Short mmCIF file of C-alpha atoms in Angstrom, two decimals:
data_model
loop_
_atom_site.label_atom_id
_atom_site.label_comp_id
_atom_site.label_asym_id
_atom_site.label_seq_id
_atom_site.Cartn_x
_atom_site.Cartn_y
_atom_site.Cartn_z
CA UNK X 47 -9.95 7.99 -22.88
CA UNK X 48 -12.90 5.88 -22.53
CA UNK X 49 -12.68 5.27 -18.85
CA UNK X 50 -11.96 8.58 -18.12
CA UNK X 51 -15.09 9.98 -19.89
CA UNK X 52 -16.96 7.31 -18.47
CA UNK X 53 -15.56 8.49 -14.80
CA UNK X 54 -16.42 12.44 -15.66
CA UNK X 55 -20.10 11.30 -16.64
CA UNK X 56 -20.24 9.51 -13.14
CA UNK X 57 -18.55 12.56 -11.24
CA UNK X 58 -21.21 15.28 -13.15
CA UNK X 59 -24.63 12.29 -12.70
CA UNK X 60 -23.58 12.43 -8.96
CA UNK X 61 -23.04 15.87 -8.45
CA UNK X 62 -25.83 16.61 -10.70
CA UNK X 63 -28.16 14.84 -8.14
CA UNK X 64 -26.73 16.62 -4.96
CA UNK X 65 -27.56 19.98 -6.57
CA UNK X 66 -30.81 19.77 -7.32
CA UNK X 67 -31.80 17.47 -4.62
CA UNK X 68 -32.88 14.64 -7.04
CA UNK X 69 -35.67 13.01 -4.26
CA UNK X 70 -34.41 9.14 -5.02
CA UNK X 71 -31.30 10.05 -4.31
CA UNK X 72 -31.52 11.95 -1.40
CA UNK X 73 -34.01 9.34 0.36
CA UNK X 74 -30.74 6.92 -0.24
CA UNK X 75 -28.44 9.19 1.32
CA UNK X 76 -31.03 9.44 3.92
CA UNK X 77 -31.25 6.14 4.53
CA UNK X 78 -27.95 4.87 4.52
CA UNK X 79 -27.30 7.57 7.71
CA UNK X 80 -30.04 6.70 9.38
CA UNK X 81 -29.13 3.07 9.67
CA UNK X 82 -25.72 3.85 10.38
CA UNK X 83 -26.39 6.57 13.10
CA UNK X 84 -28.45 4.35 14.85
CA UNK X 85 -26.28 1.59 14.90
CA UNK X 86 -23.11 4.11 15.94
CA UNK X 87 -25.34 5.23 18.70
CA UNK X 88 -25.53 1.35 19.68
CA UNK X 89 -22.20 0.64 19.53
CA UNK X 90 -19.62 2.82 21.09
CA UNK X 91 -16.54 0.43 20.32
CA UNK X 92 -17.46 1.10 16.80
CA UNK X 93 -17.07 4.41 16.89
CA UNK X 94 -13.72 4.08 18.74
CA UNK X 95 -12.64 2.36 15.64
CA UNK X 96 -13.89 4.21 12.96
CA UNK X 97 -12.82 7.73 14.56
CA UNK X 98 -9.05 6.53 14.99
CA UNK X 99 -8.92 5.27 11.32
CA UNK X 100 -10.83 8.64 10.20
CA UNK X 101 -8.66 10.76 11.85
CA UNK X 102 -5.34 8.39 10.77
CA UNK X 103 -6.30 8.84 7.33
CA UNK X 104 -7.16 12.70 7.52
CA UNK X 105 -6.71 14.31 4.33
CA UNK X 106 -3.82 16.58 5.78
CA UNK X 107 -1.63 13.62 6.41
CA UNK X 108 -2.02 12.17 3.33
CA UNK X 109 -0.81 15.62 1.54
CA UNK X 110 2.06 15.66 3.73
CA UNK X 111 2.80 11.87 2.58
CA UNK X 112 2.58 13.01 -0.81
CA UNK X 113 4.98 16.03 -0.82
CA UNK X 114 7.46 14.32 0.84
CA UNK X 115 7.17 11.38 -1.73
CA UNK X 116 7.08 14.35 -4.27
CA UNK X 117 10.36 16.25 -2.85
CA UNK X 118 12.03 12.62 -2.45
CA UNK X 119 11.07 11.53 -6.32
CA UNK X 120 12.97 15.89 -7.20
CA UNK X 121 15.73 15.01 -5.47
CA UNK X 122 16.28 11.45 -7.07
CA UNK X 123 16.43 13.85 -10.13
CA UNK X 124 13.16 12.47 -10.79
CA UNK X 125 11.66 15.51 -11.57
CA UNK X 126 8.53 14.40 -14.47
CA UNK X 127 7.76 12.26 -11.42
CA UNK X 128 7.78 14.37 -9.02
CA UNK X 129 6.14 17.46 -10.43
CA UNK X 130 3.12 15.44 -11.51
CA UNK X 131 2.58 14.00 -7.81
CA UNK X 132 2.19 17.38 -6.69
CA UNK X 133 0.70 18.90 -9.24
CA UNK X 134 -1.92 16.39 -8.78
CA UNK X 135 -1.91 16.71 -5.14
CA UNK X 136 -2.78 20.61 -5.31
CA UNK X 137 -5.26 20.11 -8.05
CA UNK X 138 -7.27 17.51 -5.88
CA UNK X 139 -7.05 20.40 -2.95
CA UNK X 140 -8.14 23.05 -5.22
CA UNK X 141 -11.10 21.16 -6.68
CA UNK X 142 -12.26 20.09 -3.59
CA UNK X 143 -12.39 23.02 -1.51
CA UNK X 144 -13.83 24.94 -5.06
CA UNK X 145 -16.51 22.66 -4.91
CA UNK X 146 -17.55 22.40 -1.36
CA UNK X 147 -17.64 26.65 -1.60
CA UNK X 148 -19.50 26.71 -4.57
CA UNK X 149 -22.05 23.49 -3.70
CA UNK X 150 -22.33 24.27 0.16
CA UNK X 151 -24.20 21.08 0.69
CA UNK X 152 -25.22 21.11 4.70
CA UNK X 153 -23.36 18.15 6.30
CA UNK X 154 -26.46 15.75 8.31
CA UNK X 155 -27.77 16.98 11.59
CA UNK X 156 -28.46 15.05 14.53
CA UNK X 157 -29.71 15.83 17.62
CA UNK X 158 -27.16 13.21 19.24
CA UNK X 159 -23.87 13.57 17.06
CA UNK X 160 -21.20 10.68 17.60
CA UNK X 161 -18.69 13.32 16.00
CA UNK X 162 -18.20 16.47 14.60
CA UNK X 163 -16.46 18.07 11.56
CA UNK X 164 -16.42 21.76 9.84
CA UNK X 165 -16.89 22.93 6.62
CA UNK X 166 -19.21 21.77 3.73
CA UNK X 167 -20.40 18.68 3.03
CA UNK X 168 -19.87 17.62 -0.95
CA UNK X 169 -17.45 16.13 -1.55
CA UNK X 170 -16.01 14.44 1.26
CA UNK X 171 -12.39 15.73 1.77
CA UNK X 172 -11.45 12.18 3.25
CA UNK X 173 -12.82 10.49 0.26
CA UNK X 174 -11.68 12.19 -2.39
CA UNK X 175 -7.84 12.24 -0.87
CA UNK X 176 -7.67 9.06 0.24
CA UNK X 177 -8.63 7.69 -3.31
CA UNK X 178 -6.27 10.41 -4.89
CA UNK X 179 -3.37 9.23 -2.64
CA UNK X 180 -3.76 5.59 -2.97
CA UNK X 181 -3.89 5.70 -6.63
CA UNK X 182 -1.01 8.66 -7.22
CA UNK X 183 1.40 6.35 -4.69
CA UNK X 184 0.40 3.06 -6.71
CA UNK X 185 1.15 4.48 -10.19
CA UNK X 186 4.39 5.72 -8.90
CA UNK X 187 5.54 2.90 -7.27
CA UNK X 188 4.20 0.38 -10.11
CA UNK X 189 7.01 -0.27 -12.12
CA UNK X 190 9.21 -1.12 -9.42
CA UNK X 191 6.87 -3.63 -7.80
CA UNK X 192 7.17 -7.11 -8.47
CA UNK X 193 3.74 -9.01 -9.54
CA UNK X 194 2.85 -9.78 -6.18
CA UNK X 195 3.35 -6.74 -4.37
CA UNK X 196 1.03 -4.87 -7.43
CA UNK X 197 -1.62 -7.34 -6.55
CA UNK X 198 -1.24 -6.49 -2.94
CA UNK X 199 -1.11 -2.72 -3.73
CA UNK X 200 -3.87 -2.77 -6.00
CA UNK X 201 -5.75 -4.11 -2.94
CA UNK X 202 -4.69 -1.76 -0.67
CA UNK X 203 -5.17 1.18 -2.82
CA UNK X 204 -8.71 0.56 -3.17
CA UNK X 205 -9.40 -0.93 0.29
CA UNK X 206 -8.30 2.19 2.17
CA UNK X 207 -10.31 4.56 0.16
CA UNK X 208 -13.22 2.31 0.83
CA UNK X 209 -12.91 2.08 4.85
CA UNK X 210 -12.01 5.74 5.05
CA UNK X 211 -15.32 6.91 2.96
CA UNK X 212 -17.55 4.52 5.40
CA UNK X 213 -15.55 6.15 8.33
CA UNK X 214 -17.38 9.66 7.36
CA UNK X 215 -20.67 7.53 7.06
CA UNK X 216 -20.89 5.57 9.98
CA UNK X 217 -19.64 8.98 12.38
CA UNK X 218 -22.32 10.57 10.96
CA UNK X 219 -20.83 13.50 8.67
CA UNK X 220 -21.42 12.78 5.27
CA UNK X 221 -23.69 11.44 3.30
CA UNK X 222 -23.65 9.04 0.93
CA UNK X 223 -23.20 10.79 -2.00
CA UNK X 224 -20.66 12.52 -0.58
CA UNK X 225 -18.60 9.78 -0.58
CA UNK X 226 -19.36 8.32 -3.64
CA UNK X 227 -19.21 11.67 -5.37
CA UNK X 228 -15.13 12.16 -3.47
CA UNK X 229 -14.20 8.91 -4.93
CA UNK X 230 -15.28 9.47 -8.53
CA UNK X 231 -13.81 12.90 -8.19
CA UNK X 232 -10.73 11.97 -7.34
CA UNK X 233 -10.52 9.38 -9.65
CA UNK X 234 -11.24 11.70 -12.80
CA UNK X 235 -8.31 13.69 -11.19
CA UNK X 236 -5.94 11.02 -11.13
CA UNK X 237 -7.12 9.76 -14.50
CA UNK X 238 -6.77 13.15 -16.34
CA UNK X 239 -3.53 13.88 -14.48
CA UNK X 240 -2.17 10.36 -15.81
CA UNK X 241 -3.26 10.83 -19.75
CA UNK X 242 -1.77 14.77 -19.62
CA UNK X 243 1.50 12.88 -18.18
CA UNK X 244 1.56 10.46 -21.11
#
């Protein structure tokens, strides 16, 4: 309970500081984008890169990973299982797109984009479901994984999260907070989803 309170405080602090522009804050955002614009601008091979892993790890193929590992776990007559992966799947969605509608943060402008994307800015959709879907796959698999592979899935689950959010950064299309503010959501999701399984 502790962690997950701890988590929501994070989530609400962050968002908290998006909404009403909180200067120190946004000069951060500011000038984490910067650096990484210019840099992106510099170096096209990075933005090869970080475009094919942003658009490998899109948040629509991630849902469609976890619905099939949901309709797989319901007909394994694993239905607790199942249900709660998407159940927790459609909440993440549902918060998300809530949020961008009701926070309509601008995504950055630049006069010299290295990408594009649509919609809202906070949170980041490819934060938020990458974190959501690392950690709902790891907490169903754990129990059948022997020590070693949870060591290596713990690692996973939080390394992908990580490279996808600083995808969004370094193309340019989120901000900082926006990333930060995906992960944290998604991990009060998770968390909450978890405790109302137990």
């Amino acid at each position: 309970m502790t962690l997950l309170v701890l988590l929501a405080v994070a989530a609400v602090v962050v968002t908290l500081a998006v909404v009403t522009s909180f200067g120190p804050v946004l000069a951060v955002d500011h000038l984490v984008a910067d650096g990484l614009h210019a840099f992106a601008l510099a170096h096209p091979w990075f933005v090869t890169v970080v475009q094919v892993w942003t658009d490998v790890f899109q948040p629509l193929t991630l849902r469609v990973i976890l619905i099939a590992v949901a309709a797989w776990l319901l007909w394994r007559r694993r239905a607790r299982a199942g249900s709660w992966v998407l159940v927790t799947t459609v909440l993440a969605g549902l918060v998300e797109t809530g949020m961008k509608v009701l926070i309509g943060r601008d995504r950055p402008h630049w006069t010299d984009p290295v990408s594009h994307a649509v919609g809202a800015s906070f949170p980041s959709g490819h934060a938020l479901t990458s974190a959501m879907a690392c950690a709902v796959l790891l907490i169903v698999a754990w129990p059948a994984l022997s020590e070693r592979a949870r060591r290596v899935g713990t690692v996973v689950a939080v390394a992908v999260p990580v490279i996808t959010g600083f995808t969004r950064l370094a193309l340019g299309v989120h901000y900082l907070t926006d990333v930060v503010g995906g992960w944290l959501i998604a991990a009060v999701i998770v968390a909450a989803m978890a405790r109302v399984s137990r």
